[in-house]
Tab-separated table of C-alpha atoms in Angstrom:
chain	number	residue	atom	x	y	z
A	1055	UNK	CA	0.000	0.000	0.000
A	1056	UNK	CA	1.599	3.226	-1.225
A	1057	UNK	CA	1.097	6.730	0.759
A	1058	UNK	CA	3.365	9.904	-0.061
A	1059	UNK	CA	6.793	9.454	-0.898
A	1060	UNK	CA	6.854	6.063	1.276
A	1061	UNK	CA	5.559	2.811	1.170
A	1062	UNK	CA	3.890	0.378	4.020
A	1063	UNK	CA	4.781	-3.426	4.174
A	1064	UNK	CA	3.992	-6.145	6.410
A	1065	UNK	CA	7.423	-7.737	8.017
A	1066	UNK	CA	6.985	-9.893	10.987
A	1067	UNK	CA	3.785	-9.288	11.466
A	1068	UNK	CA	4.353	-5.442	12.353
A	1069	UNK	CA	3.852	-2.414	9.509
A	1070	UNK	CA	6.925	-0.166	8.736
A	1071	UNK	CA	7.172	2.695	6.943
A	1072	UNK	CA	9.592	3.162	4.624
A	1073	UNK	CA	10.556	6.354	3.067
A	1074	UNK	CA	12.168	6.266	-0.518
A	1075	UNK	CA	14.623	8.481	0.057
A	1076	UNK	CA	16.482	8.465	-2.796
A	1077	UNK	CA	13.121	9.988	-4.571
A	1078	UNK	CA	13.573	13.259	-2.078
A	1079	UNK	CA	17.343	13.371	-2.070
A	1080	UNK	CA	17.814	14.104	-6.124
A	1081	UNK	CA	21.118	13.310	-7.856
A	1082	UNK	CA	23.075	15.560	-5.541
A	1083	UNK	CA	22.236	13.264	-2.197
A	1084	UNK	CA	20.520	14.733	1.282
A	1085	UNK	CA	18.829	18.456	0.530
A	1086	UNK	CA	19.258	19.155	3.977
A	1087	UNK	CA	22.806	18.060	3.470
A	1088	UNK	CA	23.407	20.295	0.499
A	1089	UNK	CA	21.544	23.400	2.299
A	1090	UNK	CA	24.231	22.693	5.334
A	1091	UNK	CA	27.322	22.686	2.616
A	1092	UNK	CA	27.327	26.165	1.354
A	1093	UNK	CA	29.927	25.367	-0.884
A	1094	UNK	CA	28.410	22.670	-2.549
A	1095	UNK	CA	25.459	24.266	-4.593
A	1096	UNK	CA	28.030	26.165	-6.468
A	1097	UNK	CA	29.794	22.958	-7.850
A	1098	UNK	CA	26.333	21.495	-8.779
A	1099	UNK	CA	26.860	20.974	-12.716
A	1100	UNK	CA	23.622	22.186	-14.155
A	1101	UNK	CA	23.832	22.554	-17.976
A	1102	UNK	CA	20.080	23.061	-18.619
A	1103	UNK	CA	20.490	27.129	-16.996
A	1104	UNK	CA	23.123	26.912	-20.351
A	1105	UNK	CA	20.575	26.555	-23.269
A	1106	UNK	CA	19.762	29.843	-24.078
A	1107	UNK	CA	23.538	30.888	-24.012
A	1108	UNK	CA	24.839	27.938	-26.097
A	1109	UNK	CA	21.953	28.099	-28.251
A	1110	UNK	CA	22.972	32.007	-29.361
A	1111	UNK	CA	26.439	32.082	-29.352
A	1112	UNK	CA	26.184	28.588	-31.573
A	1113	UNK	CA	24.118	30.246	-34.066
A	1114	UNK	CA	25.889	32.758	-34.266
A	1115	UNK	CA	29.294	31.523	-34.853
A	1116	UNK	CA	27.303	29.463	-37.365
A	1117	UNK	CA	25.761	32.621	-39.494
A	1118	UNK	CA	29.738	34.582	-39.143
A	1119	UNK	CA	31.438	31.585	-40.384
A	1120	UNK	CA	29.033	31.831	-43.409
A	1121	UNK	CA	29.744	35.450	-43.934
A	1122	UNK	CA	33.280	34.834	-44.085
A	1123	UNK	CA	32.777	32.383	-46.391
A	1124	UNK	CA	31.169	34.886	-48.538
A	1125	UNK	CA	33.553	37.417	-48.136
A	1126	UNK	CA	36.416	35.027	-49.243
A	1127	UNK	CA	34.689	33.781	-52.113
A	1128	UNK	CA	34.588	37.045	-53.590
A	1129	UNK	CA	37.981	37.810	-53.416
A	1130	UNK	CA	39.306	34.056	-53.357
A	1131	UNK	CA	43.001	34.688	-55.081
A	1132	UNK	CA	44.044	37.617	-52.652
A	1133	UNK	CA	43.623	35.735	-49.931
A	1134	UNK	CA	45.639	32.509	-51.314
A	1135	UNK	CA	48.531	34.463	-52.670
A	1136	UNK	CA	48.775	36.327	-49.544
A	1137	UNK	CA	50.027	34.322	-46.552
A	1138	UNK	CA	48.634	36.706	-43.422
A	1139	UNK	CA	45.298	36.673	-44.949
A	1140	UNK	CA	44.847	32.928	-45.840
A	1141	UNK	CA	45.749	32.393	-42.653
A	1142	UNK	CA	43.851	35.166	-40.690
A	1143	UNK	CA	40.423	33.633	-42.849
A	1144	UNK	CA	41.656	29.980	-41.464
A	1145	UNK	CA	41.973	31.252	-38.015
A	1146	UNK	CA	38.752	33.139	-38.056
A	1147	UNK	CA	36.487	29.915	-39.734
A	1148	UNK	CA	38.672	27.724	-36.975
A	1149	UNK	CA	37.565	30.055	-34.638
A	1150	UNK	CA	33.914	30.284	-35.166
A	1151	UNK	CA	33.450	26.696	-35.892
A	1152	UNK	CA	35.304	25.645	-32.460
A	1153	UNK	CA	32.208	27.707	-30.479
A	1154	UNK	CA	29.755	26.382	-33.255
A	1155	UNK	CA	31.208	22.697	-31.891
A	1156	UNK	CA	31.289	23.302	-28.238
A	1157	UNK	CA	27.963	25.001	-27.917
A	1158	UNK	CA	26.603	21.502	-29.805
A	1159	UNK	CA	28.701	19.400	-27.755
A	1160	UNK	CA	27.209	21.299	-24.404
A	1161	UNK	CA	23.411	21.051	-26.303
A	1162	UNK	CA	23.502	17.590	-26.555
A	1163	UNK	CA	22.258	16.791	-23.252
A	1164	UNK	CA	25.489	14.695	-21.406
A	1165	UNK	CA	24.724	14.187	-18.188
A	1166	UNK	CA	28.649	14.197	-16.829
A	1167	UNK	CA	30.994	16.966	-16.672
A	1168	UNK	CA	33.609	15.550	-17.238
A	1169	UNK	CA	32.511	14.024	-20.502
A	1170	UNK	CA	31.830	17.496	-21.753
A	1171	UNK	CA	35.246	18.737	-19.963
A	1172	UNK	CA	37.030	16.092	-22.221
A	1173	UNK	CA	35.289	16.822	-25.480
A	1174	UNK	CA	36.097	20.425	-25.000
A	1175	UNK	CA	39.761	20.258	-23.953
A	1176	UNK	CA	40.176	18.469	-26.987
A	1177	UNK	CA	38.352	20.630	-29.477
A	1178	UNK	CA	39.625	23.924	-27.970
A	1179	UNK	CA	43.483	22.742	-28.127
A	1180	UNK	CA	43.454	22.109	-31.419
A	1181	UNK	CA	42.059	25.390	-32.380
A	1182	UNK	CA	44.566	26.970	-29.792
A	1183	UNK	CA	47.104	25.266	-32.031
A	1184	UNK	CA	45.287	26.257	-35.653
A	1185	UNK	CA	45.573	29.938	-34.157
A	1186	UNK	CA	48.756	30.456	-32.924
A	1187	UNK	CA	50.069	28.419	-35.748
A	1188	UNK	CA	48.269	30.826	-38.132
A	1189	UNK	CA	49.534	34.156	-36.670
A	1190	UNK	CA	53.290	32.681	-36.891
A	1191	UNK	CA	53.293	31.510	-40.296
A	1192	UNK	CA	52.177	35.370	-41.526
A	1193	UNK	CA	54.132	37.034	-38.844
A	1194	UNK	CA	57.206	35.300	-40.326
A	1195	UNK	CA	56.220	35.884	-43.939
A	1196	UNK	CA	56.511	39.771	-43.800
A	1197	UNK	CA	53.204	40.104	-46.024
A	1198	UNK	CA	50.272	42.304	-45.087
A	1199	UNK	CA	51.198	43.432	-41.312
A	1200	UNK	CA	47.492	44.450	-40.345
A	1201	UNK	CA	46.473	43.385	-36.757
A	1202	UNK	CA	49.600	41.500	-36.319
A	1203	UNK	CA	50.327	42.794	-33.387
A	1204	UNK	CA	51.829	41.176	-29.798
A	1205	UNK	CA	48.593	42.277	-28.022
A	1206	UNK	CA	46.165	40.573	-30.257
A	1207	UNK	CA	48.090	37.637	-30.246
A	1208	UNK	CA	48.121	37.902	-26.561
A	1209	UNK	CA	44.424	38.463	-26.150
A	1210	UNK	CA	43.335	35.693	-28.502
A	1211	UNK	CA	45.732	33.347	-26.648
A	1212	UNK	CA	43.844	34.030	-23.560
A	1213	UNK	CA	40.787	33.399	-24.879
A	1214	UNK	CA	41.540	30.002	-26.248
A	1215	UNK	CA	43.546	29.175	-23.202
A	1216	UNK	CA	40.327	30.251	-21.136
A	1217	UNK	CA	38.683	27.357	-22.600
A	1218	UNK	CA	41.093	24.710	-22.300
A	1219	UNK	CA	41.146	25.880	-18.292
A	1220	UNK	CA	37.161	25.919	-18.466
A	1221	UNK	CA	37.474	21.959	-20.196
A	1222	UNK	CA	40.020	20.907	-17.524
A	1223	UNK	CA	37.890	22.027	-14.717
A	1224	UNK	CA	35.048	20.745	-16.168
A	1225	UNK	CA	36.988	17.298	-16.246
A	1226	UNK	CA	37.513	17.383	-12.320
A	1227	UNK	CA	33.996	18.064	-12.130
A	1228	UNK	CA	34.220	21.966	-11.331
A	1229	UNK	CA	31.575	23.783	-12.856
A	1230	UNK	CA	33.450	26.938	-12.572
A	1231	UNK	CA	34.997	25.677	-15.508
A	1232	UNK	CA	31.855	26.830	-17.123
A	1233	UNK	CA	31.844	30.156	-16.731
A	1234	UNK	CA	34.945	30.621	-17.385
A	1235	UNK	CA	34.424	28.778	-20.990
A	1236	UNK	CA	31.525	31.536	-21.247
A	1237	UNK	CA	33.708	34.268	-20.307
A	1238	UNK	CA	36.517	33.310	-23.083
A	1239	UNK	CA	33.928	32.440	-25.644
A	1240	UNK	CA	32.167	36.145	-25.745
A	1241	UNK	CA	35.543	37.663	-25.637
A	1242	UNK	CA	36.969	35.280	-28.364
A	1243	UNK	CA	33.854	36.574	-30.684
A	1244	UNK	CA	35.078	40.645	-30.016
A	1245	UNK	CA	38.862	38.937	-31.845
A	1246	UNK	CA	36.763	37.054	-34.189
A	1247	UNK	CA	34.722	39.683	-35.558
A	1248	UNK	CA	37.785	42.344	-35.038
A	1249	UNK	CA	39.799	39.521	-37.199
A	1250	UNK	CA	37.394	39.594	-40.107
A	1251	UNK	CA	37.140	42.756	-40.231
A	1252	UNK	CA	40.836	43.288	-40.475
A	1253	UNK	CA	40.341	40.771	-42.981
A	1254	UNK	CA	38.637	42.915	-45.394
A	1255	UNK	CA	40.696	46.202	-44.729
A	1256	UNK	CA	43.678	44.078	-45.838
A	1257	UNK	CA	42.005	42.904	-49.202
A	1258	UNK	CA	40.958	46.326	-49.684
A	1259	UNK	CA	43.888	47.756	-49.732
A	1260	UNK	CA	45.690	45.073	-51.906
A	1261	UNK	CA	43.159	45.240	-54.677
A	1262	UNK	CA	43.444	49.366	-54.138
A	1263	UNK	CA	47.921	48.767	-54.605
A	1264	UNK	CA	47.340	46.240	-57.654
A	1265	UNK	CA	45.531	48.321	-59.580
């Protein structure tokens, strides 16, 4: 016979009521345990308050990458035959389709931080690597110097760095590490839009010198 949250049944000829505590507890154990913990509700991983946030900054990275796209298809031979652009478009696409990734990885409803932690840290190191790779390979070929600068470097470094952190924490099952993945992705979209940008002042002014 069921009543409330607990159950009756017969054992030994005397009733006993039996509370199904795990039904009141949650995933996180003893409410009154958590409330006495202060600490504790802040390492709570709760990716469903992330939604709306993944959801926007997902789409869009997704609708930038595609203007880039454009952008480079109308001008597709100045930015091959010049090595700071090709590589500033790589870095930018890399860039935008790195949040586009996370934000689906985060979407897709894992229940374990450090699943998501792992996916990320991978992801976000190799476009740390695409990026700084990039900004060498047109520092050292003395092309088009536009944005390439020590503190842009710098502050995109951060950002990608940020998100490795964010996936390592994550991994250790600190959900800190999500904010600070948040943090670094908005400021990584300021570069990224800065970057394209930059990207069509320099193609500009190439087309302006050849003719």
């Amino acid at each position: 016979m069921a009543k409330g949250i607990g159950c009756y049944s017969i054992s030994g000829g005397r009733f006993k009521f039996r509370y199904a505590r795990h039904a009141a507890q949650g995933p996180f154990g003893d409410p009154a345990r958590t409330r006495s913990k202060p600490g504790l509700m802040s390492n709570i991983f709760m990716p469903a308050q992330w939604n709306d946030f993944f959801v926007m900054v997902g789409g869009g990275a997704a609708a930038l990458a595609g203007l880039i796209f454009v952008a480079m298809s109308i001008n597709p031979k100045i930015i091959i035959d010049n090595k700071t652009h090709k590589n500033r478009a790589i870095n930018m696409l890399s860039g935008f389709t790195a949040i586009f990734m996370a934000s689906g990885l985060a979407l897709m409803g894992n229940p374990y931080p450090g699943a998501l932690g792992f996916e990320w840290l991978v992801l976000w190191l190799i476009a740390t690597t695409i990026f700084i790779r990039g900004y060498v390979v047109a520092i050292r070929s003395g092309e088009s110097s536009i944005g390439l600068n020590a503190p842009r470097l710098a502050g995109g470094t951060i950002c990608y760095i940020a998100e490795v952190i964010g996936g390592t924490l994550l991994i250790f099952g600190n959900s800190i590490g999500l904010y600070i993945a948040a943090i670094g992705i908005v400021v990584l979209f300021a570069f990224l839009i800065s970057g394209a940008w930059l990207l069509m002042v320099g193609i500009y002014e190439d087309r302006g010198n050849a003719n």
